[in-house]
């Protein structure tokens, strides 16, 4: 009996209108809160839309550029194909720089004349021998010339100088050495060799 009474009381409490209304109100509140949590943030929605528009615009721009480049290339190829062979003239060679032309002309220009004998390269001993003989146009012996120039008469440098001067026609003679007109021309302006009384007595 007590068990039956207890169950009856529990059923009465569960079916109490006040309790049922409170339960319904609690459930409605939970549903409202759940709806708010599920609703998206308006700001996040706007940012997502802006990002989508920007990405779409960039893609449209890229596609447009690609199509523009492709169209330009196609037009250029079509224009080249439409040209006749005679429409394209020969390509002129690039003009040669003026500096290069001047250099070539200078290289090809003929010499103005024979080189002067004064430009002949004389060694030190050769120049001293010619200078000594130029001071004595009537000539001097090899010993005297060696004394004037400071060389040994039997030395190799002195002998080689005399041989070179004879080969070039700048001096004549063997025992008596005489300078030629060609030798004077080859020597050019010269400074007389120093002289002393003792040396002059031997040479004279």
mmCIF file with all atom_site columns, C-alpha atoms in Angstrom:
data_model
loop_
_atom_site.group_PDB
_atom_site.id
_atom_site.type_symbol
_atom_site.label_atom_id
_atom_site.label_alt_id
_atom_site.label_comp_id
_atom_site.label_asym_id
_atom_site.label_entity_id
_atom_site.label_seq_id
_atom_site.pdbx_PDB_ins_code
_atom_site.Cartn_x
_atom_site.Cartn_y
_atom_site.Cartn_z
_atom_site.occupancy
_atom_site.B_iso_or_equiv
_atom_site.pdbx_formal_charge
_atom_site.auth_seq_id
_atom_site.auth_comp_id
_atom_site.auth_asym_id
_atom_site.auth_atom_id
_atom_site.pdbx_PDB_model_num
ATOM 1   C CA . UNK A 1 1   ? 0.000   0.000  0.000    1.00 0.00 ? 1   UNK A CA 1
ATOM 2   C CA . UNK A 1 2   ? 2.758   2.434  0.885    1.00 0.00 ? 2   UNK A CA 1
ATOM 3   C CA . UNK A 1 3   ? 4.450   1.755  -2.412   1.00 0.00 ? 3   UNK A CA 1
ATOM 4   C CA . UNK A 1 4   ? 1.273   2.527  -4.302   1.00 0.00 ? 4   UNK A CA 1
ATOM 5   C CA . UNK A 1 5   ? 0.798   5.762  -2.397   1.00 0.00 ? 5   UNK A CA 1
ATOM 6   C CA . UNK A 1 6   ? 4.421   6.766  -3.071   1.00 0.00 ? 6   UNK A CA 1
ATOM 7   C CA . UNK A 1 7   ? 4.068   6.206  -6.818   1.00 0.00 ? 7   UNK A CA 1
ATOM 8   C CA . UNK A 1 8   ? 0.854   8.210  -6.823   1.00 0.00 ? 8   UNK A CA 1
ATOM 9   C CA . UNK A 1 9   ? 2.554   11.129 -5.136   1.00 0.00 ? 9   UNK A CA 1
ATOM 10  C CA . UNK A 1 10  ? 5.449   11.050 -7.587   1.00 0.00 ? 10  UNK A CA 1
ATOM 11  C CA . UNK A 1 11  ? 3.067   11.062 -10.539  1.00 0.00 ? 11  UNK A CA 1
ATOM 12  C CA . UNK A 1 12  ? 1.206   13.988 -9.063   1.00 0.00 ? 12  UNK A CA 1
ATOM 13  C CA . UNK A 1 13  ? 4.402   15.968 -8.628   1.00 0.00 ? 13  UNK A CA 1
ATOM 14  C CA . UNK A 1 14  ? 5.572   15.227 -12.148  1.00 0.00 ? 14  UNK A CA 1
ATOM 15  C CA . UNK A 1 15  ? 2.237   16.264 -13.615  1.00 0.00 ? 15  UNK A CA 1
ATOM 16  C CA . UNK A 1 16  ? 2.052   19.471 -11.593  1.00 0.00 ? 16  UNK A CA 1
ATOM 17  C CA . UNK A 1 17  ? 1.332   22.349 -14.056  1.00 0.00 ? 17  UNK A CA 1
ATOM 18  C CA . UNK A 1 18  ? 3.749   24.695 -12.317  1.00 0.00 ? 18  UNK A CA 1
ATOM 19  C CA . UNK A 1 19  ? 6.551   22.204 -12.566  1.00 0.00 ? 19  UNK A CA 1
ATOM 20  C CA . UNK A 1 20  ? 5.718   21.525 -16.209  1.00 0.00 ? 20  UNK A CA 1
ATOM 21  C CA . UNK A 1 21  ? 5.736   25.267 -17.038  1.00 0.00 ? 21  UNK A CA 1
ATOM 22  C CA . UNK A 1 22  ? 9.068   25.710 -15.292  1.00 0.00 ? 22  UNK A CA 1
ATOM 23  C CA . UNK A 1 23  ? 10.499  22.807 -17.245  1.00 0.00 ? 23  UNK A CA 1
ATOM 24  C CA . UNK A 1 24  ? 9.255   24.215 -20.535  1.00 0.00 ? 24  UNK A CA 1
ATOM 25  C CA . UNK A 1 25  ? 10.716  27.643 -19.717  1.00 0.00 ? 25  UNK A CA 1
ATOM 26  C CA . UNK A 1 26  ? 14.080  26.083 -18.924  1.00 0.00 ? 26  UNK A CA 1
ATOM 27  C CA . UNK A 1 27  ? 14.081  24.149 -22.189  1.00 0.00 ? 27  UNK A CA 1
ATOM 28  C CA . UNK A 1 28  ? 13.199  27.287 -24.202  1.00 0.00 ? 28  UNK A CA 1
ATOM 29  C CA . UNK A 1 29  ? 16.030  29.183 -22.535  1.00 0.00 ? 29  UNK A CA 1
ATOM 30  C CA . UNK A 1 30  ? 18.496  26.440 -23.437  1.00 0.00 ? 30  UNK A CA 1
ATOM 31  C CA . UNK A 1 31  ? 17.301  26.469 -27.035  1.00 0.00 ? 31  UNK A CA 1
ATOM 32  C CA . UNK A 1 32  ? 17.718  30.262 -27.231  1.00 0.00 ? 32  UNK A CA 1
ATOM 33  C CA . UNK A 1 33  ? 21.255  30.063 -25.871  1.00 0.00 ? 33  UNK A CA 1
ATOM 34  C CA . UNK A 1 34  ? 22.102  27.288 -28.298  1.00 0.00 ? 34  UNK A CA 1
ATOM 35  C CA . UNK A 1 35  ? 20.828  29.431 -31.207  1.00 0.00 ? 35  UNK A CA 1
ATOM 36  C CA . UNK A 1 36  ? 22.982  32.355 -30.154  1.00 0.00 ? 36  UNK A CA 1
ATOM 37  C CA . UNK A 1 37  ? 26.073  30.164 -29.937  1.00 0.00 ? 37  UNK A CA 1
ATOM 38  C CA . UNK A 1 38  ? 25.436  28.730 -33.371  1.00 0.00 ? 38  UNK A CA 1
ATOM 39  C CA . UNK A 1 39  ? 24.785  32.117 -35.026  1.00 0.00 ? 39  UNK A CA 1
ATOM 40  C CA . UNK A 1 40  ? 27.880  33.351 -37.013  1.00 0.00 ? 40  UNK A CA 1
ATOM 41  C CA . UNK A 1 41  ? 29.670  36.575 -36.104  1.00 0.00 ? 41  UNK A CA 1
ATOM 42  C CA . UNK A 1 42  ? 28.586  39.361 -38.530  1.00 0.00 ? 42  UNK A CA 1
ATOM 43  C CA . UNK A 1 43  ? 32.090  40.854 -38.529  1.00 0.00 ? 43  UNK A CA 1
ATOM 44  C CA . UNK A 1 44  ? 33.627  37.503 -39.394  1.00 0.00 ? 44  UNK A CA 1
ATOM 45  C CA . UNK A 1 45  ? 31.095  37.150 -42.188  1.00 0.00 ? 45  UNK A CA 1
ATOM 46  C CA . UNK A 1 46  ? 32.023  40.561 -43.635  1.00 0.00 ? 46  UNK A CA 1
ATOM 47  C CA . UNK A 1 47  ? 35.751  39.796 -43.493  1.00 0.00 ? 47  UNK A CA 1
ATOM 48  C CA . UNK A 1 48  ? 35.217  36.450 -45.192  1.00 0.00 ? 48  UNK A CA 1
ATOM 49  C CA . UNK A 1 49  ? 33.175  38.125 -47.937  1.00 0.00 ? 49  UNK A CA 1
ATOM 50  C CA . UNK A 1 50  ? 35.870  40.758 -48.490  1.00 0.00 ? 50  UNK A CA 1
ATOM 51  C CA . UNK A 1 51  ? 38.573  38.121 -48.745  1.00 0.00 ? 51  UNK A CA 1
ATOM 52  C CA . UNK A 1 52  ? 36.487  36.195 -51.236  1.00 0.00 ? 52  UNK A CA 1
ATOM 53  C CA . UNK A 1 53  ? 35.899  39.286 -53.382  1.00 0.00 ? 53  UNK A CA 1
ATOM 54  C CA . UNK A 1 54  ? 39.631  40.168 -53.340  1.00 0.00 ? 54  UNK A CA 1
ATOM 55  C CA . UNK A 1 55  ? 40.654  36.648 -54.338  1.00 0.00 ? 55  UNK A CA 1
ATOM 56  C CA . UNK A 1 56  ? 38.088  36.596 -57.124  1.00 0.00 ? 56  UNK A CA 1
ATOM 57  C CA . UNK A 1 57  ? 39.238  39.997 -58.411  1.00 0.00 ? 57  UNK A CA 1
ATOM 58  C CA . UNK A 1 58  ? 42.880  38.911 -58.468  1.00 0.00 ? 58  UNK A CA 1
ATOM 59  C CA . UNK A 1 59  ? 41.988  35.767 -60.341  1.00 0.00 ? 59  UNK A CA 1
ATOM 60  C CA . UNK A 1 60  ? 39.937  37.727 -62.896  1.00 0.00 ? 60  UNK A CA 1
ATOM 61  C CA . UNK A 1 61  ? 42.828  40.185 -63.360  1.00 0.00 ? 61  UNK A CA 1
ATOM 62  C CA . UNK A 1 62  ? 45.348  37.391 -63.893  1.00 0.00 ? 62  UNK A CA 1
ATOM 63  C CA . UNK A 1 63  ? 43.131  35.657 -66.387  1.00 0.00 ? 63  UNK A CA 1
ATOM 64  C CA . UNK A 1 64  ? 42.535  38.941 -68.196  1.00 0.00 ? 64  UNK A CA 1
ATOM 65  C CA . UNK A 1 65  ? 46.256  39.664 -68.456  1.00 0.00 ? 65  UNK A CA 1
ATOM 66  C CA . UNK A 1 66  ? 46.963  36.182 -69.762  1.00 0.00 ? 66  UNK A CA 1
ATOM 67  C CA . UNK A 1 67  ? 44.267  36.557 -72.370  1.00 0.00 ? 67  UNK A CA 1
ATOM 68  C CA . UNK A 1 68  ? 45.609  40.008 -73.291  1.00 0.00 ? 68  UNK A CA 1
ATOM 69  C CA . UNK A 1 69  ? 49.157  38.703 -73.767  1.00 0.00 ? 69  UNK A CA 1
ATOM 70  C CA . UNK A 1 70  ? 47.927  35.777 -75.768  1.00 0.00 ? 70  UNK A CA 1
ATOM 71  C CA . UNK A 1 71  ? 45.860  38.064 -77.982  1.00 0.00 ? 71  UNK A CA 1
ATOM 72  C CA . UNK A 1 72  ? 48.825  40.403 -78.561  1.00 0.00 ? 72  UNK A CA 1
ATOM 73  C CA . UNK A 1 73  ? 51.113  37.506 -79.520  1.00 0.00 ? 73  UNK A CA 1
ATOM 74  C CA . UNK A 1 74  ? 48.479  36.103 -81.845  1.00 0.00 ? 74  UNK A CA 1
ATOM 75  C CA . UNK A 1 75  ? 48.065  39.496 -83.558  1.00 0.00 ? 75  UNK A CA 1
ATOM 76  C CA . UNK A 1 76  ? 51.843  39.899 -83.967  1.00 0.00 ? 76  UNK A CA 1
ATOM 77  C CA . UNK A 1 77  ? 52.237  36.448 -85.508  1.00 0.00 ? 77  UNK A CA 1
ATOM 78  C CA . UNK A 1 78  ? 49.340  37.121 -87.876  1.00 0.00 ? 78  UNK A CA 1
ATOM 79  C CA . UNK A 1 79  ? 50.907  40.427 -88.948  1.00 0.00 ? 79  UNK A CA 1
ATOM 80  C CA . UNK A 1 80  ? 54.260  38.758 -89.663  1.00 0.00 ? 80  UNK A CA 1
ATOM 81  C CA . UNK A 1 81  ? 52.608  36.020 -91.688  1.00 0.00 ? 81  UNK A CA 1
ATOM 82  C CA . UNK A 1 82  ? 50.770  38.601 -93.768  1.00 0.00 ? 82  UNK A CA 1
ATOM 83  C CA . UNK A 1 83  ? 54.013  40.319 -94.842  1.00 0.00 ? 83  UNK A CA 1
ATOM 84  C CA . UNK A 1 84  ? 55.371  39.576 -98.306  1.00 0.00 ? 84  UNK A CA 1
ATOM 85  C CA . UNK A 1 85  ? 59.078  38.745 -98.716  1.00 0.00 ? 85  UNK A CA 1
ATOM 86  C CA . UNK A 1 86  ? 59.730  42.092 -100.445 1.00 0.00 ? 86  UNK A CA 1
ATOM 87  C CA . UNK A 1 87  ? 58.218  44.011 -97.543  1.00 0.00 ? 87  UNK A CA 1
ATOM 88  C CA . UNK A 1 88  ? 61.292  43.312 -95.433  1.00 0.00 ? 88  UNK A CA 1
ATOM 89  C CA . UNK A 1 89  ? 64.339  45.113 -96.790  1.00 0.00 ? 89  UNK A CA 1
ATOM 90  C CA . UNK A 1 90  ? 67.973  44.148 -96.173  1.00 0.00 ? 90  UNK A CA 1
ATOM 91  C CA . UNK A 1 91  ? 69.330  45.057 -92.797  1.00 0.00 ? 91  UNK A CA 1
ATOM 92  C CA . UNK A 1 92  ? 72.045  47.674 -93.072  1.00 0.00 ? 92  UNK A CA 1
ATOM 93  C CA . UNK A 1 93  ? 75.276  46.854 -91.340  1.00 0.00 ? 93  UNK A CA 1
ATOM 94  C CA . UNK A 1 94  ? 76.063  48.988 -88.343  1.00 0.00 ? 94  UNK A CA 1
ATOM 95  C CA . UNK A 1 95  ? 78.334  51.886 -89.318  1.00 0.00 ? 95  UNK A CA 1
ATOM 96  C CA . UNK A 1 96  ? 81.932  51.438 -88.324  1.00 0.00 ? 96  UNK A CA 1
ATOM 97  C CA . UNK A 1 97  ? 83.021  53.785 -85.530  1.00 0.00 ? 97  UNK A CA 1
ATOM 98  C CA . UNK A 1 98  ? 84.846  56.882 -86.728  1.00 0.00 ? 98  UNK A CA 1
ATOM 99  C CA . UNK A 1 99  ? 87.765  56.168 -84.418  1.00 0.00 ? 99  UNK A CA 1
ATOM 100 C CA . UNK A 1 100 ? 88.245  52.747 -86.034  1.00 0.00 ? 100 UNK A CA 1
ATOM 101 C CA . UNK A 1 101 ? 88.119  54.254 -89.544  1.00 0.00 ? 101 UNK A CA 1
ATOM 102 C CA . UNK A 1 102 ? 90.720  56.849 -88.625  1.00 0.00 ? 102 UNK A CA 1
ATOM 103 C CA . UNK A 1 103 ? 93.000  54.169 -87.196  1.00 0.00 ? 103 UNK A CA 1
ATOM 104 C CA . UNK A 1 104 ? 92.736  52.025 -90.325  1.00 0.00 ? 104 UNK A CA 1
ATOM 105 C CA . UNK A 1 105 ? 93.449  55.020 -92.552  1.00 0.00 ? 105 UNK A CA 1
ATOM 106 C CA . UNK A 1 106 ? 96.516  55.856 -90.523  1.00 0.00 ? 106 UNK A CA 1
ATOM 107 C CA . UNK A 1 107 ? 97.739  52.276 -90.783  1.00 0.00 ? 107 UNK A CA 1
ATOM 108 C CA . UNK A 1 108 ? 97.236  52.271 -94.567  1.00 0.00 ? 108 UNK A CA 1
ATOM 109 C CA . UNK A 1 109 ? 98.723  55.713 -95.145  1.00 0.00 ? 109 UNK A CA 1
ATOM 110 C CA . UNK A 1 110 ? 102.041 55.473 -97.056  1.00 0.00 ? 110 UNK A CA 1
ATOM 111 C CA . UNK A 1 111 ? 105.177 56.690 -95.411  1.00 0.00 ? 111 UNK A CA 1
ATOM 112 C CA . UNK A 1 112 ? 105.905 60.335 -96.096  1.00 0.00 ? 112 UNK A CA 1
ATOM 113 C CA . UNK A 1 113 ? 109.427 59.523 -97.220  1.00 0.00 ? 113 UNK A CA 1
ATOM 114 C CA . UNK A 1 114 ? 112.550 57.514 -96.459  1.00 0.00 ? 114 UNK A CA 1
ATOM 115 C CA . UNK A 1 115 ? 113.646 57.607 -92.877  1.00 0.00 ? 115 UNK A CA 1
ATOM 116 C CA . UNK A 1 116 ? 116.459 59.993 -92.200  1.00 0.00 ? 116 UNK A CA 1
ATOM 117 C CA . UNK A 1 117 ? 119.802 58.461 -91.380  1.00 0.00 ? 117 UNK A CA 1
ATOM 118 C CA . UNK A 1 118 ? 119.785 60.536 -88.207  1.00 0.00 ? 118 UNK A CA 1
ATOM 119 C CA . UNK A 1 119 ? 117.115 58.168 -86.883  1.00 0.00 ? 119 UNK A CA 1
ATOM 120 C CA . UNK A 1 120 ? 119.604 55.307 -87.046  1.00 0.00 ? 120 UNK A CA 1
ATOM 121 C CA . UNK A 1 121 ? 120.173 53.808 -83.644  1.00 0.00 ? 121 UNK A CA 1
ATOM 122 C CA . UNK A 1 122 ? 123.780 54.184 -82.593  1.00 0.00 ? 122 UNK A CA 1
ATOM 123 C CA . UNK A 1 123 ? 125.429 52.352 -79.742  1.00 0.00 ? 123 UNK A CA 1
ATOM 124 C CA . UNK A 1 124 ? 127.483 54.207 -77.156  1.00 0.00 ? 124 UNK A CA 1
ATOM 125 C CA . UNK A 1 125 ? 130.849 53.202 -78.644  1.00 0.00 ? 125 UNK A CA 1
ATOM 126 C CA . UNK A 1 126 ? 129.685 53.966 -82.187  1.00 0.00 ? 126 UNK A CA 1
ATOM 127 C CA . UNK A 1 127 ? 128.518 57.446 -81.201  1.00 0.00 ? 127 UNK A CA 1
ATOM 128 C CA . UNK A 1 128 ? 131.797 58.185 -79.383  1.00 0.00 ? 128 UNK A CA 1
ATOM 129 C CA . UNK A 1 129 ? 133.836 57.093 -82.414  1.00 0.00 ? 129 UNK A CA 1
ATOM 130 C CA . UNK A 1 130 ? 131.790 59.285 -84.767  1.00 0.00 ? 130 UNK A CA 1
ATOM 131 C CA . UNK A 1 131 ? 132.021 62.202 -82.336  1.00 0.00 ? 131 UNK A CA 1
ATOM 132 C CA . UNK A 1 132 ? 135.817 61.867 -82.157  1.00 0.00 ? 132 UNK A CA 1
ATOM 133 C CA . UNK A 1 133 ? 136.184 61.679 -85.953  1.00 0.00 ? 133 UNK A CA 1
ATOM 134 C CA . UNK A 1 134 ? 133.738 64.577 -86.472  1.00 0.00 ? 134 UNK A CA 1
ATOM 135 C CA . UNK A 1 135 ? 136.203 66.760 -84.551  1.00 0.00 ? 135 UNK A CA 1
ATOM 136 C CA . UNK A 1 136 ? 138.964 65.740 -86.993  1.00 0.00 ? 136 UNK A CA 1
ATOM 137 C CA . UNK A 1 137 ? 137.525 65.707 -90.540  1.00 0.00 ? 137 UNK A CA 1
ATOM 138 C CA . UNK A 1 138 ? 140.895 64.679 -92.016  1.00 0.00 ? 138 UNK A CA 1
ATOM 139 C CA . UNK A 1 139 ? 140.842 61.487 -89.969  1.00 0.00 ? 139 UNK A CA 1
ATOM 140 C CA . UNK A 1 140 ? 142.802 59.887 -87.140  1.00 0.00 ? 140 UNK A CA 1
ATOM 141 C CA . UNK A 1 141 ? 144.469 56.554 -86.512  1.00 0.00 ? 141 UNK A CA 1
ATOM 142 C CA . UNK A 1 142 ? 142.741 53.765 -84.612  1.00 0.00 ? 142 UNK A CA 1
ATOM 143 C CA . UNK A 1 143 ? 145.047 54.328 -81.663  1.00 0.00 ? 143 UNK A CA 1
ATOM 144 C CA . UNK A 1 144 ? 144.213 58.016 -81.557  1.00 0.00 ? 144 UNK A CA 1
ATOM 145 C CA . UNK A 1 145 ? 140.466 57.354 -81.846  1.00 0.00 ? 145 UNK A CA 1
ATOM 146 C CA . UNK A 1 146 ? 140.677 54.751 -79.077  1.00 0.00 ? 146 UNK A CA 1
ATOM 147 C CA . UNK A 1 147 ? 142.487 57.270 -76.882  1.00 0.00 ? 147 UNK A CA 1
ATOM 148 C CA . UNK A 1 148 ? 139.848 59.937 -77.585  1.00 0.00 ? 148 UNK A CA 1
ATOM 149 C CA . UNK A 1 149 ? 136.963 57.590 -76.822  1.00 0.00 ? 149 UNK A CA 1
ATOM 150 C CA . UNK A 1 150 ? 138.537 55.897 -73.811  1.00 0.00 ? 150 UNK A CA 1
ATOM 151 C CA . UNK A 1 151 ? 138.442 52.395 -75.307  1.00 0.00 ? 151 UNK A CA 1
ATOM 152 C CA . UNK A 1 152 ? 141.282 49.894 -75.656  1.00 0.00 ? 152 UNK A CA 1
ATOM 153 C CA . UNK A 1 153 ? 142.358 49.669 -79.273  1.00 0.00 ? 153 UNK A CA 1
ATOM 154 C CA . UNK A 1 154 ? 142.284 45.861 -79.142  1.00 0.00 ? 154 UNK A CA 1
ATOM 155 C CA . UNK A 1 155 ? 139.086 45.608 -77.118  1.00 0.00 ? 155 UNK A CA 1
ATOM 156 C CA . UNK A 1 156 ? 136.025 43.830 -78.463  1.00 0.00 ? 156 UNK A CA 1
ATOM 157 C CA . UNK A 1 157 ? 133.699 46.793 -77.911  1.00 0.00 ? 157 UNK A CA 1
ATOM 158 C CA . UNK A 1 158 ? 135.935 49.120 -79.906  1.00 0.00 ? 158 UNK A CA 1
ATOM 159 C CA . UNK A 1 159 ? 136.427 46.608 -82.743  1.00 0.00 ? 159 UNK A CA 1
ATOM 160 C CA . UNK A 1 160 ? 132.706 45.863 -82.953  1.00 0.00 ? 160 UNK A CA 1
ATOM 161 C CA . UNK A 1 161 ? 131.899 49.581 -83.117  1.00 0.00 ? 161 UNK A CA 1
ATOM 162 C CA . UNK A 1 162 ? 134.345 50.114 -85.988  1.00 0.00 ? 162 UNK A CA 1
ATOM 163 C CA . UNK A 1 163 ? 132.932 47.106 -87.875  1.00 0.00 ? 163 UNK A CA 1
ATOM 164 C CA . UNK A 1 164 ? 129.335 48.328 -87.517  1.00 0.00 ? 164 UNK A CA 1
ATOM 165 C CA . UNK A 1 165 ? 130.245 51.862 -88.621  1.00 0.00 ? 165 UNK A CA 1
ATOM 166 C CA . UNK A 1 166 ? 132.062 50.544 -91.703  1.00 0.00 ? 166 UNK A CA 1
ATOM 167 C CA . UNK A 1 167 ? 129.125 48.279 -92.597  1.00 0.00 ? 167 UNK A CA 1
ATOM 168 C CA . UNK A 1 168 ? 126.743 51.254 -92.459  1.00 0.00 ? 168 UNK A CA 1
ATOM 169 C CA . UNK A 1 169 ? 129.109 53.454 -94.478  1.00 0.00 ? 169 UNK A CA 1
ATOM 170 C CA . UNK A 1 170 ? 129.607 55.909 -91.621  1.00 0.00 ? 170 UNK A CA 1
ATOM 171 C CA . UNK A 1 171 ? 133.429 55.676 -91.591  1.00 0.00 ? 171 UNK A CA 1
ATOM 172 C CA . UNK A 1 172 ? 136.142 54.762 -94.090  1.00 0.00 ? 172 UNK A CA 1
ATOM 173 C CA . UNK A 1 173 ? 139.677 53.423 -93.803  1.00 0.00 ? 173 UNK A CA 1
ATOM 174 C CA . UNK A 1 174 ? 141.454 50.971 -91.578  1.00 0.00 ? 174 UNK A CA 1
ATOM 175 C CA . UNK A 1 175 ? 144.720 52.466 -90.373  1.00 0.00 ? 175 UNK A CA 1
ATOM 176 C CA . UNK A 1 176 ? 143.407 56.001 -90.779  1.00 0.00 ? 176 UNK A CA 1
ATOM 177 C CA . UNK A 1 177 ? 139.729 56.357 -89.879  1.00 0.00 ? 177 UNK A CA 1
ATOM 178 C CA . UNK A 1 178 ? 137.683 59.112 -91.570  1.00 0.00 ? 178 UNK A CA 1
ATOM 179 C CA . UNK A 1 179 ? 134.038 59.986 -90.971  1.00 0.00 ? 179 UNK A CA 1
ATOM 180 C CA . UNK A 1 180 ? 131.787 60.096 -94.048  1.00 0.00 ? 180 UNK A CA 1
ATOM 181 C CA . UNK A 1 181 ? 128.926 62.446 -94.889  1.00 0.00 ? 181 UNK A CA 1
ATOM 182 C CA . UNK A 1 182 ? 126.550 59.634 -93.928  1.00 0.00 ? 182 UNK A CA 1
ATOM 183 C CA . UNK A 1 183 ? 128.338 59.340 -90.603  1.00 0.00 ? 183 UNK A CA 1
ATOM 184 C CA . UNK A 1 184 ? 127.932 63.056 -89.921  1.00 0.00 ? 184 UNK A CA 1
ATOM 185 C CA . UNK A 1 185 ? 124.247 62.806 -90.819  1.00 0.00 ? 185 UNK A CA 1
ATOM 186 C CA . UNK A 1 186 ? 123.783 59.804 -88.545  1.00 0.00 ? 186 UNK A CA 1
ATOM 187 C CA . UNK A 1 187 ? 125.593 61.533 -85.683  1.00 0.00 ? 187 UNK A CA 1
ATOM 188 C CA . UNK A 1 188 ? 123.615 64.751 -85.955  1.00 0.00 ? 188 UNK A CA 1
ATOM 189 C CA . UNK A 1 189 ? 124.319 67.537 -83.444  1.00 0.00 ? 189 UNK A CA 1
ATOM 190 C CA . UNK A 1 190 ? 127.034 66.504 -81.015  1.00 0.00 ? 190 UNK A CA 1
ATOM 191 C CA . UNK A 1 191 ? 128.976 67.781 -78.048  1.00 0.00 ? 191 UNK A CA 1
ATOM 192 C CA . UNK A 1 192 ? 132.773 67.706 -78.601  1.00 0.00 ? 192 UNK A CA 1
ATOM 193 C CA . UNK A 1 193 ? 134.709 65.252 -76.493  1.00 0.00 ? 193 UNK A CA 1
ATOM 194 C CA . UNK A 1 194 ? 136.821 66.744 -73.683  1.00 0.00 ? 194 UNK A CA 1
ATOM 195 C CA . UNK A 1 195 ? 140.454 67.444 -74.602  1.00 0.00 ? 195 UNK A CA 1
ATOM 196 C CA . UNK A 1 196 ? 143.626 67.970 -72.610  1.00 0.00 ? 196 UNK A CA 1
ATOM 197 C CA . UNK A 1 197 ? 147.114 69.217 -73.442  1.00 0.00 ? 197 UNK A CA 1
ATOM 198 C CA . UNK A 1 198 ? 148.756 65.809 -73.041  1.00 0.00 ? 198 UNK A CA 1
ATOM 199 C CA . UNK A 1 199 ? 146.074 64.127 -75.103  1.00 0.00 ? 199 UNK A CA 1
ATOM 200 C CA . UNK A 1 200 ? 146.252 66.837 -77.755  1.00 0.00 ? 200 UNK A CA 1
ATOM 201 C CA . UNK A 1 201 ? 150.019 66.312 -78.112  1.00 0.00 ? 201 UNK A CA 1
ATOM 202 C CA . UNK A 1 202 ? 149.538 62.597 -78.704  1.00 0.00 ? 202 UNK A CA 1
ATOM 203 C CA . UNK A 1 203 ? 146.642 63.054 -81.100  1.00 0.00 ? 203 UNK A CA 1
ATOM 204 C CA . UNK A 1 204 ? 148.101 65.959 -83.008  1.00 0.00 ? 204 UNK A CA 1
#
